[in-house]
Coordinates of C-alpha atoms and ligand atoms in Angstrom, one line a residue:
X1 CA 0.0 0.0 0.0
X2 CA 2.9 2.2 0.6
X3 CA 4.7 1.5 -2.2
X4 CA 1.8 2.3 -3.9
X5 CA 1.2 5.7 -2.4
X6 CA 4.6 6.3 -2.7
X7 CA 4.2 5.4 -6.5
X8 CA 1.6 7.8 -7.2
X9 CA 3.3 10.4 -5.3
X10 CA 6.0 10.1 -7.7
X11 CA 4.3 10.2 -10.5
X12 CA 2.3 13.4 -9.8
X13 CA 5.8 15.1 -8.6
X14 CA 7.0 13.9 -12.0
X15 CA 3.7 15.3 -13.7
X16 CA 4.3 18.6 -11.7
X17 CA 7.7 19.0 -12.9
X18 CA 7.0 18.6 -16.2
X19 CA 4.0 21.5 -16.3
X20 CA 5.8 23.2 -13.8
X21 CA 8.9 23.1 -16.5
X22 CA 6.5 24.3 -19.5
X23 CA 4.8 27.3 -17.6
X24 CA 8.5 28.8 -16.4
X25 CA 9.9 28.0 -19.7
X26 CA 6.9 30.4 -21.6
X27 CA 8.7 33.6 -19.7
X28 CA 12.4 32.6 -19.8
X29 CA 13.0 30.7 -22.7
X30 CA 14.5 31.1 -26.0
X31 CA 15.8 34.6 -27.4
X32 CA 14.2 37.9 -26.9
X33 CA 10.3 38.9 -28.1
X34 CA 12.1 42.3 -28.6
X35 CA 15.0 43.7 -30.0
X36 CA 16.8 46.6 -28.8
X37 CA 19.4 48.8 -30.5
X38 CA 22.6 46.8 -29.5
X39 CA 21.4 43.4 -30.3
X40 CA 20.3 44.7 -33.8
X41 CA 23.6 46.5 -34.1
X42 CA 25.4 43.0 -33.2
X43 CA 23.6 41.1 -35.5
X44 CA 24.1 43.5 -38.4
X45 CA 27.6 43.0 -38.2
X46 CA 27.8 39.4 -37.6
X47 CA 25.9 38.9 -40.8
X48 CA 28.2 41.4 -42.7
X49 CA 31.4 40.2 -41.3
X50 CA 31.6 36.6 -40.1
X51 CA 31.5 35.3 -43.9
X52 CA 34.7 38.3 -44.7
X53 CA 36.4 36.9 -41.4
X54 CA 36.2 32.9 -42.3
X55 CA 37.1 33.7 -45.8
X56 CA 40.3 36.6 -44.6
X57 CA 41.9 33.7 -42.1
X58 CA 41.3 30.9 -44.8
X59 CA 42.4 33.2 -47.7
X60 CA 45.5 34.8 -45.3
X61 CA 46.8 30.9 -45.0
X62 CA 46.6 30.3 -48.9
X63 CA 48.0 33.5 -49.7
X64 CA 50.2 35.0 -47.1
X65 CA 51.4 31.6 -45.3
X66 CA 48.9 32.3 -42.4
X67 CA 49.7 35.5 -41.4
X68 CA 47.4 38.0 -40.4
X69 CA 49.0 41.3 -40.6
X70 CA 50.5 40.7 -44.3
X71 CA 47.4 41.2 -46.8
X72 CA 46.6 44.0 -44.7
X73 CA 49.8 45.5 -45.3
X74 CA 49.9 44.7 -48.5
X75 CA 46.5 46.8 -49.1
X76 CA 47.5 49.2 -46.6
X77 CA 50.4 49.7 -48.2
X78 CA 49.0 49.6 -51.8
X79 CA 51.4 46.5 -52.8
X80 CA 48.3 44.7 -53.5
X81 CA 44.4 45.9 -54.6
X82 CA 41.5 43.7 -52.9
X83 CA 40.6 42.3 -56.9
X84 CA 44.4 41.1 -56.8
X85 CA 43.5 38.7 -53.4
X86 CA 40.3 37.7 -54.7
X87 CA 41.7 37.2 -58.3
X88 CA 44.1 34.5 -56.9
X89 CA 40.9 32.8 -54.6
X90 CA 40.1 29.6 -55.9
X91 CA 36.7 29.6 -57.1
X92 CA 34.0 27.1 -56.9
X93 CA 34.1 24.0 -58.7
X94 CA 31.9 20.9 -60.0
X95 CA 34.7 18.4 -58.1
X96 CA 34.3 20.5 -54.9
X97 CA 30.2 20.8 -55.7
X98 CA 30.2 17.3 -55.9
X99 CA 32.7 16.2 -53.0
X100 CA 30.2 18.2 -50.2
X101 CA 26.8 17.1 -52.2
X102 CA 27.6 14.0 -51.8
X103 CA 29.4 14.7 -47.8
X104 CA 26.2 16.0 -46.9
X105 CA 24.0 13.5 -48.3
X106 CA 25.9 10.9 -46.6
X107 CA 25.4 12.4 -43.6
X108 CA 21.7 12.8 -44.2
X109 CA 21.4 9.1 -45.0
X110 CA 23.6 8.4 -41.9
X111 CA 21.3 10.5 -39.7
X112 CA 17.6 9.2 -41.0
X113 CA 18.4 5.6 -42.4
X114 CA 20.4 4.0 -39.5
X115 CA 19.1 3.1 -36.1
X116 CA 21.4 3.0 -33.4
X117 CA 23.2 -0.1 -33.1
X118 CA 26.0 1.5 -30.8
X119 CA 24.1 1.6 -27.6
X120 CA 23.3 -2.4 -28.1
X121 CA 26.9 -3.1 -27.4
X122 CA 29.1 -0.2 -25.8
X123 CA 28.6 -0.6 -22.6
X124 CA 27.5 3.0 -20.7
X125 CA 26.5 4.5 -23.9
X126 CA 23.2 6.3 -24.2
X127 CA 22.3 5.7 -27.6
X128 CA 18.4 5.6 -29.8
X129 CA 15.7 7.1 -29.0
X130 CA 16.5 9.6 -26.5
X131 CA 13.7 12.0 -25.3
X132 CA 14.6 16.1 -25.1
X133 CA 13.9 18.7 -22.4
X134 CA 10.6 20.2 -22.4
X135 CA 10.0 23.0 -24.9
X136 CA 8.7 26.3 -23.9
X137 CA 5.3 25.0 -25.3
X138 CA 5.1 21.8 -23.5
X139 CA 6.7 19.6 -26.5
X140 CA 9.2 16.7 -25.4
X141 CA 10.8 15.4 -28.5
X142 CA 12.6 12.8 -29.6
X143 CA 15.4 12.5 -31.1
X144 CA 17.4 9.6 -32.7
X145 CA 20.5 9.8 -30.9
X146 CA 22.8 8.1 -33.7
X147 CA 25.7 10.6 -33.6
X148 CA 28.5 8.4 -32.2
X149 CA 27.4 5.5 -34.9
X150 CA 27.7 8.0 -37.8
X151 CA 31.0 9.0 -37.0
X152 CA 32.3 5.8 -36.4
X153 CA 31.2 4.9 -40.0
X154 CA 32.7 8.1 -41.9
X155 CA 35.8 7.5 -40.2
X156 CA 36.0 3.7 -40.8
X157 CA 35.4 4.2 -44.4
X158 CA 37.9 7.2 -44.2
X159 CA 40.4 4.6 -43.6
X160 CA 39.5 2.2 -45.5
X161 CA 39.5 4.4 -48.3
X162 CA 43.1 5.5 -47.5
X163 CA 44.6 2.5 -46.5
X164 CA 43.1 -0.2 -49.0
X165 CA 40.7 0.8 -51.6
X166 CA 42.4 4.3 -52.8
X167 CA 39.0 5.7 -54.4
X168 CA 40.7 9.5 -53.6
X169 CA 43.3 10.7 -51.9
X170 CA 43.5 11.7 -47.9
X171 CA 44.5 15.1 -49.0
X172 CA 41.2 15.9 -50.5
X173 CA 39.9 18.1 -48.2
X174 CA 43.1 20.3 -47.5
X175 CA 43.2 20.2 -51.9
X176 CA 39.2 21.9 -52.1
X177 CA 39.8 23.5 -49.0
X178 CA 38.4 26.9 -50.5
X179 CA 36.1 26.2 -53.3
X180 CA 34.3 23.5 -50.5
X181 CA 33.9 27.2 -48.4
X182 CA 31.5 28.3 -51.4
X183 CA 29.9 25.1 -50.8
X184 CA 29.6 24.8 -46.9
X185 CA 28.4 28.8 -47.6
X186 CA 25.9 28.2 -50.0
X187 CA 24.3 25.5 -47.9
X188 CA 24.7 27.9 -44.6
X189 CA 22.5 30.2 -46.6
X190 CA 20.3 27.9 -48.1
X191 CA 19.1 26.0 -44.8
X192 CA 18.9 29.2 -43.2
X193 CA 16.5 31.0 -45.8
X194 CA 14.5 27.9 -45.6
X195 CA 14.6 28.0 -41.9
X196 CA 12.7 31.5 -42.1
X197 CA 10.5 30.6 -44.8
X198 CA 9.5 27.2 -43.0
X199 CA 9.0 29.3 -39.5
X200 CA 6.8 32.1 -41.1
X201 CA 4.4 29.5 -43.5
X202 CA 4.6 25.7 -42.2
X203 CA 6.4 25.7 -39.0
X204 CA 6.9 22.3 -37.1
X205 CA 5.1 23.6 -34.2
X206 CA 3.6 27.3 -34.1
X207 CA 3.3 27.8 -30.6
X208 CA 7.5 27.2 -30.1
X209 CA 7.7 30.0 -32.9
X210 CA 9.4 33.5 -31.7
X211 CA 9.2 36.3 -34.5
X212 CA 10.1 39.6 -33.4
X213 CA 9.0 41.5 -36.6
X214 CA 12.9 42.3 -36.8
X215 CA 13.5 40.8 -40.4
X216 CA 17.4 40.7 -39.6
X217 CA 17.2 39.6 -36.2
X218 CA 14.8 36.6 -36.9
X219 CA 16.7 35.4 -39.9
X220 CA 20.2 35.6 -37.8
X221 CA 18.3 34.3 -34.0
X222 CA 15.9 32.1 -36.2
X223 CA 11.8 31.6 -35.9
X224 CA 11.0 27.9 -35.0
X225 CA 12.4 26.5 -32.1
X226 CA 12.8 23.0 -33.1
X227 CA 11.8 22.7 -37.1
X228 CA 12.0 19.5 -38.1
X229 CA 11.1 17.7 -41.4
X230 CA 9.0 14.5 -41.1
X231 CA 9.1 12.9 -37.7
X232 CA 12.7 12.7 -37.5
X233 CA 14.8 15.0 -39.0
X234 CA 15.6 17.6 -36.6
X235 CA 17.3 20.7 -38.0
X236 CA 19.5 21.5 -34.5
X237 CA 20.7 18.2 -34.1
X238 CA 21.5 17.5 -37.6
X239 CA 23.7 20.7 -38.5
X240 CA 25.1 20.9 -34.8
X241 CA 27.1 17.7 -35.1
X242 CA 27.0 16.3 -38.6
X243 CA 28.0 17.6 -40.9
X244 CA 30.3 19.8 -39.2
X245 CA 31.5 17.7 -36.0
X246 CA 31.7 14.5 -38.0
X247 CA 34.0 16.2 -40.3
X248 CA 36.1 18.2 -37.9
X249 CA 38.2 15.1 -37.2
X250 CA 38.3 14.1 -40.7
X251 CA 39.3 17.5 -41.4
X252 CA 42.0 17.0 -38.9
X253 CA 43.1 13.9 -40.6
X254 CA 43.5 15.6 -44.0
X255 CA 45.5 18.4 -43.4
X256 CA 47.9 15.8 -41.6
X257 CA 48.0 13.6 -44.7
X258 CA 48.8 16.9 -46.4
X259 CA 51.5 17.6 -44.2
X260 CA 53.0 14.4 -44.7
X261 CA 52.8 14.5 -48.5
X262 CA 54.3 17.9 -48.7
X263 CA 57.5 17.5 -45.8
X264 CA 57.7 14.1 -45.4
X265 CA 56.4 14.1 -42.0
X266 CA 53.9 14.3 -39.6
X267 CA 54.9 16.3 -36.9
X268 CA 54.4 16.4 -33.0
X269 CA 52.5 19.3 -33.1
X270 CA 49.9 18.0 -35.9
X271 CA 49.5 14.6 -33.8
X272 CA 48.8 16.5 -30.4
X273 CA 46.0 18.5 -32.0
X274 CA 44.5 15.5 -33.8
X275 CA 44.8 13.8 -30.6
X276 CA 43.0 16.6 -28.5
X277 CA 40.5 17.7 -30.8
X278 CA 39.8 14.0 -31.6
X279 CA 38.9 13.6 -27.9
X280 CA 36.3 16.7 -27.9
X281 CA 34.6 15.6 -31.0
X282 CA 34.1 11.6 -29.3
X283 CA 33.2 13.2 -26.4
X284 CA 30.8 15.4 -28.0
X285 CA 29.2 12.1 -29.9
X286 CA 29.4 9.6 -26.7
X287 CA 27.9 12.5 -24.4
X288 CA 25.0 13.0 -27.5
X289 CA 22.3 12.5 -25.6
X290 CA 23.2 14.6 -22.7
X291 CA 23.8 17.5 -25.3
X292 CA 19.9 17.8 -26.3
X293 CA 19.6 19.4 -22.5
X294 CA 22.5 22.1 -23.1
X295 CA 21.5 25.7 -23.7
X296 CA 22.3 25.1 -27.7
X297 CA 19.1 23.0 -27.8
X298 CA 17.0 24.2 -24.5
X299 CA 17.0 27.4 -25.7
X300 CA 18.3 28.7 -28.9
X301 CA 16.0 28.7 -31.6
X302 CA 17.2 27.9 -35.4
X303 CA 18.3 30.6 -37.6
X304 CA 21.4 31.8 -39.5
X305 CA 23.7 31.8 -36.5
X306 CA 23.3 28.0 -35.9
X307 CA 22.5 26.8 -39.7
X308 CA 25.5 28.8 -41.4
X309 CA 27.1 28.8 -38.3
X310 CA 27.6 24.9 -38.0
X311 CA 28.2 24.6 -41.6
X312 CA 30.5 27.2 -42.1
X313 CA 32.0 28.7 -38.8
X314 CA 32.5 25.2 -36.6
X315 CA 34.3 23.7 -39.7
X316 CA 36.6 26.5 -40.8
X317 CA 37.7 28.0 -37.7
X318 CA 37.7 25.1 -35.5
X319 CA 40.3 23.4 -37.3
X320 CA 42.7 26.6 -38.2
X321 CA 45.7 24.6 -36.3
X322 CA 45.4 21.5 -38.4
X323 CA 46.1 23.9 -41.3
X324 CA 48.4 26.1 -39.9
X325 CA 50.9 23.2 -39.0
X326 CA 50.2 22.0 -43.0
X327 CA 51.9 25.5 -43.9
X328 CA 54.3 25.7 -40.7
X329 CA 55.0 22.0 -39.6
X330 CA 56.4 22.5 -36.0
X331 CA 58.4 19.9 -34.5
X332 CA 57.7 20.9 -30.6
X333 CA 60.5 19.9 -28.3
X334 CA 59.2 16.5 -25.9
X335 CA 58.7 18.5 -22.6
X336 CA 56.7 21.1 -24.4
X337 CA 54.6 19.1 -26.2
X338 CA 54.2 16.9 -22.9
X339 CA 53.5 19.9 -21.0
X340 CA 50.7 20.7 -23.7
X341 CA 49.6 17.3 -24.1
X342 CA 49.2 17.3 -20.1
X343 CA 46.8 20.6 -20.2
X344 CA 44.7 19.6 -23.0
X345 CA 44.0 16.7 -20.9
X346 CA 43.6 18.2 -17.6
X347 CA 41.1 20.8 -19.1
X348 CA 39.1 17.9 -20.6
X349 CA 39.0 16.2 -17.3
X350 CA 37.8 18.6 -16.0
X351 CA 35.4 19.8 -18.8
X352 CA 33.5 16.1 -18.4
X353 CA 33.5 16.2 -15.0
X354 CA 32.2 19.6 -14.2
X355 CA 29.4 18.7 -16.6
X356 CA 28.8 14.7 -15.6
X357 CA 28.7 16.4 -11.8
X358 CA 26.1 18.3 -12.5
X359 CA 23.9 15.7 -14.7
X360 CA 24.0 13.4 -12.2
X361 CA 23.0 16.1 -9.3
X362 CA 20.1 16.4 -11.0
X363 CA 19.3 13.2 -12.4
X364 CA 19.2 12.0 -8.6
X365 CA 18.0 15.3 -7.3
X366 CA 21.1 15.4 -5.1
X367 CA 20.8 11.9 -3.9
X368 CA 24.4 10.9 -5.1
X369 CA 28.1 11.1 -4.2
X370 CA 30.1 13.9 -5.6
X371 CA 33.8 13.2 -4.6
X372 CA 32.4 10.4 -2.1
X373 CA 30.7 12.6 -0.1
X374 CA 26.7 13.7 -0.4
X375 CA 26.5 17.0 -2.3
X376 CA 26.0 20.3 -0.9
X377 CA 23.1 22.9 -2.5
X378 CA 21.2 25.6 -2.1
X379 CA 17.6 24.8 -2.2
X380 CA 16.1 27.7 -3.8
X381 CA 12.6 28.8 -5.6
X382 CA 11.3 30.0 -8.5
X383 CA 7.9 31.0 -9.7
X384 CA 6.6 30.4 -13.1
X385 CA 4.3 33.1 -15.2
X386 CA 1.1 31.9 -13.6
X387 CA 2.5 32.9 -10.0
X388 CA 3.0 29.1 -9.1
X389 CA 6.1 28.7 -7.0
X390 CA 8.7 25.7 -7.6
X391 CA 12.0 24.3 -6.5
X392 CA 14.9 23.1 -7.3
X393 CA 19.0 23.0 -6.0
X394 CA 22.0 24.8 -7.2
X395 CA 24.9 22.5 -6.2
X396 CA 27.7 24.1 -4.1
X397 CA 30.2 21.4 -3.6
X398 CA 32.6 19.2 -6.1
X399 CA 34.1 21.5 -9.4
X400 CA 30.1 23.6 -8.6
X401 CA 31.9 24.6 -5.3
X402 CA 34.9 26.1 -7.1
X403 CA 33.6 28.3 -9.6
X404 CA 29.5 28.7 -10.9
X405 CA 31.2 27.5 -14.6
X406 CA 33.9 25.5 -14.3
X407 CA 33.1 23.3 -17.1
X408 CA 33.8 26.4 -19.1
X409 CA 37.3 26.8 -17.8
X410 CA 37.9 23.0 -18.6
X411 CA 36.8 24.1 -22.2
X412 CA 39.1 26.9 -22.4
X413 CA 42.2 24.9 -20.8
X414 CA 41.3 22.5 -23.8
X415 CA 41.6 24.9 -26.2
X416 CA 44.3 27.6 -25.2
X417 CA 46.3 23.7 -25.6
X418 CA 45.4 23.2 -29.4
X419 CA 46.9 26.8 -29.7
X420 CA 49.6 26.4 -27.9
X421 CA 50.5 23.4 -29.8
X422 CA 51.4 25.8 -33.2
X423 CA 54.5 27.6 -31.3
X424 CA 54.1 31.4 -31.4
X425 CA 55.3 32.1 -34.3
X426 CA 51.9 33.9 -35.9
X427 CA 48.6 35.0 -34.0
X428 CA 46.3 33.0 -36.3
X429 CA 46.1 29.8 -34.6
X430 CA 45.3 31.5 -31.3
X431 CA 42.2 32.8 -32.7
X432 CA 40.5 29.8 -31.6
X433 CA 41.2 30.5 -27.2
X434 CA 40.4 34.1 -28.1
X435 CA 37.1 33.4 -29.8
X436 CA 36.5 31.0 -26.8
X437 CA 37.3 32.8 -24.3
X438 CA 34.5 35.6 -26.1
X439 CA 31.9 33.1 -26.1
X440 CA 32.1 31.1 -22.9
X441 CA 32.6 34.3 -21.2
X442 CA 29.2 35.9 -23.2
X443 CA 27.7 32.7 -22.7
X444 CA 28.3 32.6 -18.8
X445 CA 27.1 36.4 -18.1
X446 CA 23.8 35.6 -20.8
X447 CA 23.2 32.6 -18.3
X448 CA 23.9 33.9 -15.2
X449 CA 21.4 36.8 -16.1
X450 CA 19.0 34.2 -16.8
X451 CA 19.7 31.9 -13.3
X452 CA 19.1 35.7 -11.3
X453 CA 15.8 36.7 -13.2
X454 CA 14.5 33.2 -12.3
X455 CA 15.8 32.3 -8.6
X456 CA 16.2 35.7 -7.6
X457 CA 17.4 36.4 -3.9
X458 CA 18.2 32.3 -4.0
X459 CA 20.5 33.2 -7.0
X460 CA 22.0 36.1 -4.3
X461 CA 22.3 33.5 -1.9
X462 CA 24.3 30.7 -4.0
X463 CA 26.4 33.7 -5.7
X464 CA 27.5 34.4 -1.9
X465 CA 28.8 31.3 -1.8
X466 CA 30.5 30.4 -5.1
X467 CA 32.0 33.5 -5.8
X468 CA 33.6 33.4 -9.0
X469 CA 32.5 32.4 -12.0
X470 CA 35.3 30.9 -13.8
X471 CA 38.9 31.4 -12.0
X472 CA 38.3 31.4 -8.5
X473 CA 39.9 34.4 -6.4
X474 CA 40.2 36.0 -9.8
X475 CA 37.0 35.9 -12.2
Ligands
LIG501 P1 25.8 24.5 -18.4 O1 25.9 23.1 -18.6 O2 26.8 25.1 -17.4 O3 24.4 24.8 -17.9 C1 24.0 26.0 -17.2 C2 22.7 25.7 -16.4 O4 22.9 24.8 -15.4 C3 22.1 26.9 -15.8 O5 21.3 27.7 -16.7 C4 21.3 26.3 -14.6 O6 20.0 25.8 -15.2 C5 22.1 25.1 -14.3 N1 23.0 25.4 -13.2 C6 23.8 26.4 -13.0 N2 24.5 26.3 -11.8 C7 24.1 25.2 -11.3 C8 24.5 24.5 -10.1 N3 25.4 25.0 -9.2 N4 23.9 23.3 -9.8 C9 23.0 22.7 -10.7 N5 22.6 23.3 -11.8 C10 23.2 24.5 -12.1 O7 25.9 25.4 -19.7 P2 26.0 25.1 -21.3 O8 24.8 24.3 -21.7 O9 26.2 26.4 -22.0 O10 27.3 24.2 -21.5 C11 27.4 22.8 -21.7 C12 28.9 22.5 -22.1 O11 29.1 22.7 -23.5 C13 29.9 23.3 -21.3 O12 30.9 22.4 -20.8 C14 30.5 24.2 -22.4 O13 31.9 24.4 -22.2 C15 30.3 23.4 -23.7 N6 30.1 24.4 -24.9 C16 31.1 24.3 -25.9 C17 31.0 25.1 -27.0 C18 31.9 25.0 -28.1 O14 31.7 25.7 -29.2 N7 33.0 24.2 -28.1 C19 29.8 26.1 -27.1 C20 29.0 26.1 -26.0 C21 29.1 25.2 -24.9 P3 18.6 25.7 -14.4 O15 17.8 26.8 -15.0 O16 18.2 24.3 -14.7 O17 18.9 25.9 -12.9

C-alpha cells in the first residue's frame, strides 16, 4: 500500500515538474520577443562580417602563409588591390560541388536511415531514441540519438579508403579547402532561408515560434524552435554535429595527410591536436544524448547563427591549427609538447566532470556522491508566469563549489592547448582561445542573467557562496 502511495506520489511530482517546467519555460526561454538597438547592431555586423572573417583567415593561409598582418599590409600599403586577393581565390568547382553534395547527403542518409546499433553493445553508452527537455510549449521530442554511430562509419570508411581501396586521396579536403567554403556557404545560406521561410508558413510547431517583426534579427536568431522535417529530421541536431563535427576530425586527418605528403612528415604538433580535438569531437558524440539538454538545444532557436554557423563557422575556424601546421610544420620539443599534451588533458577532465557532476546532481535530485561525499546545494525557488512557485537545488560542492562555470574553464584549458600546440610564431592559430574565451565568457554572463531573473534572492544566496564564475579568487 505504501509502495503504492509512494508510487503515485512520484508520478504526480514527475507530472508537476514537467508542467511546472513548461509554464517557467513560456517567460524565460528562448531569445528575446524584442530587439533593442545593441542586439540589432550585433547582429548586423555578424551577418556582414563573419562570412569576410572565415574567408580573410582561410584566404591569409593560402595567400600569405597564415599571417594575419601581411594582406593588410599589403593593401595598406597599396602592394596589392583587394581584386588582386580575390583574383588568386580559388573559385568554386563541379569536383568541390560534388565532393560536399555528396558529404552532406551521406550524412543525411547516416542521420535518417540508420538506427542506433552502438548503444546495443558499448557498454555506458546512451544511444536511440532519447527524449529532449521540455519546450517552452510543453513539447518533449525525440530524437534519434545516432551521432557516435555515424562517425564511427565516416571514419571507418575514411580509412579504409586510404589504406586499401584508394578511391581519392587523404589530402582531399586540404586540396578543395576553398572552393568546399563556397559550398559549406551556399548551404549555410540555403538552410537558413529555408529556416525562415518554413518558420513564417509551415512551421513544425507554431506555438514554439518567436518572431520579433525584426527581419534581420529573426533570420540571424531564427523563428522555430525546433523545425524539423517528417518525424525525425531535426534541424539543430543534424547541423550541430554532422556535418560539421563529424567532419572536424576528418578534417583533422587531412591536413595531416597533407603535411605528410608535402614534408615528409607528420609532426608532433599536428599529432597532439588531432589527438585533442579528436577527444572533444568523441566526447561530443558519446555524451549526445546529454547534449539535447544544453543551452544550444533548450534554448536557442534555429536561424542563421546555428545553420551557417555549423556549416561554415565550426568547420573552418575550428580546425585553423590543423592547417596552420600544413603551412608551418612544428616539431615541438618533448617537454613542451608533454606539458601541452598534459593541459589539453587536464582541461578535458575537468570539462566532463564539471558537466557529468552536474547531470548526475540532478538526475538523482542530489541523492548521489560527488567526490564520495553527499553533495551540498542551495535549495532555492522559483515562480513560473502563472504565479505558481517551484523548486529546485543549485549544487555548491565538487568542481560547482569552485567556480558557478567550471566546465567552461575545462573548455578553455582544452583549447588555449590546441593553440599552444602551433608555437608562437603567428597569432592566427590562437584565434580559436580568443574566440573561446569571447563566447564562454558571453555565454556565462547571458546565463547567469537568466539563473538571477529566475531564482532571484536564492541566486543572491548561491552567488555568496561560489563566488567566481570561472577562475576562483580571480573571475
Ligand atoms: P551549463 O551546462 O553550465 O548549464 C547552465 C545551467 O545549469 C544553468 O542555466 C542552470 O540551469 C544550471 N545550473 C547552474 N549552476 C548550477 C549548479 N550549481 N547546480 C546545478 N545546476 C546549475 O551550460 P551550457 O549548456 O552552456 O554548456 C554545456 C557544455 O558545453 C559546457 O561544458 C561548455 O563548455 C560546452 N560548450 C562548448 C561550445 C563550443 O563551441 N565548443 C559552445 C557552448 C558550450 P537551471 O535553470 O536548470 O537551474
Amino acid at each position: 500500500m505504501a509502495a503504492h502511495q509512494e508510487k503515485k506520489l512520484a508520478e504526480e511530482r514527475k507530472h508537476q515538474n514537467m508542467q511546472n517546467d513548461t509554464k517557467t519555460s513560456q517567460g524565460q526561454w528562448g531569445r528575446a520577443w524584442e530587439v533593442d538597438w545593441f542586439s540589432l547592431a550585433s547582429v548586423l555586423f555578424l551577418l556582414m562580417f563573419a562570412p569576410l572573417i572565415v574567408y580573410y583567415f582561410i584566404m591569409s593561409c593560402d595567400q600569405y602563409q597564415c599571417s594575419l598582418t601581411d594582406p593588410l599590409l599589403d593593401l595598406l600599403t597599396g602592394n596589392k588591390h583587394l581584386s588582386d586577393i580575390w583574383n588568386r581565390t580559388p573559385m568554386l568547382t563541379y569536383r568541390a560541388a560534388a565532393i560536399y553534395s555528396l558529404w552532406v547527403t551521406f550524412q543525411v542518409f547516416l542521420y535518417v536511415s540508420i538506427p542506433d546499433c552502438c548503444h546495443k553493445f558499448l557498454p555506458g553508452y546512451v544511444g536511440g531514441v532519447q527524449e529532449g527537455a521540455v519546450t517552452p510549449a510543453g513539447v518533449v521530442n525525440k530524437y534519434e540519438i545516432n551521432g557516435l554511430q555515424a562517425w564511427i562509419i565516416s571514419h571507418v570508411l575514411w580509412f579504409a579508403n586510404a589504406y586499401c581501396f584508394h578511391f581519392f586521396s587523404p589530402t582531399i579536403i586540404f586540396d578543395n579547402w576553398i572552393p568546399l567554403l563556397w559550398c559549406a556557404n551556399i548551404l549555410g545560406y540555403a538552410v537558413s532561408t529555408f529556416a525562415i521561410i518554413k518558420g513564417y508558413f509551415f512551421p513544425t510547431n507554431a506555438k514554439d515560434c518567436k518572431i520579433t517583426g525584426n527581419f534581420f534579427y529573426d533570420y540571424m536568431m531564427g523563428i522555430e524552435f525546433n523545425p524539423r522535417i517528417g518525424k525525425w529530421f531535426d534541424f539543430k541536431l543534424f547541423f550541430n554535429g554532422r556535418p560539421g563535427i563529424v567532419a572536424w576530425t576528418l578534417i583533422n586527418l587531412s591536413f595531416a595527410a597533407k603535411q605528410q605528403e608535402l614534408h615528409g612528415e607528420v609532426t608532433n604538433s599536428m599529432i597532439l591536436v588531432n589527438v585533442l580535438q579528436g577527444i572533444y569531437v568523441l566526447d561530443f558524440f558519446w555524451n549526445e544524448a546529454w547534449y539535447l539538454k544544453t543551452i544550444d538545444i533548450c534554448h536557442d532557436h534555429f536561424g542563421w547563427y546555428l545553420g551557417w554557423g555549423d556549416c561554415v563557422w565550426l568547420p573552418y575556424l575550428y580546425t585553423l591549427q590543423g592547417l596552420y601546421l600544413v603551412y608551418h610544420p612544428v616539431q615541438l620539443r618533448t617537454d613542451y609538447a608533454m606539458g601541452v599534451l598534459m593541459l589539453g588533458l587536464l582541461g578535458y577532465y575537468i570539462f566532463r566532470m564539471t558537466n557529468h557532476q552536474k547531470d548526475l546532481f540532478r538526475r538523482t535530485n542530489g541523492n548521489c556522491r560527488i567526490w564520495g561525499k553527499k553533495p551540498e546545494y542551495i535549495e532555492c525557488s522559483y515562480m513560473s508566469v502563472d504565479g505558481t512557485k517551484y523548486y529546485s537545488k543549485l549544487m555548491t560542492s565538487g568542481f560547482w563549489g569552485w567556480a558557478r562555470h567550471f566546465n567552461y574553464t575545462g573548455d578553455l584549458m582544452g583549447s588555449l592547448a590546441y593553440c599552444l600546440a602551433c608555437g608562437f610564431e603567428h597569432l592566427l592559430p590562437y584565434f580559436y582561445i580568443i574566440y573561446m574565451t569571447i563566447l564562454l565568457t558571453h555565454r556565462c554572463i547571458r546565463d547567469e542573467h537568466r539563473c538571477s531573473s529566475k531564482y532571484g534572492k536564492d541566486w543572491k544566496c548561491y552567488t555568496a557562496v561560489v563566488r567566481y564564475r570561472l577562475l576562483p579568487g580571480v573571475f
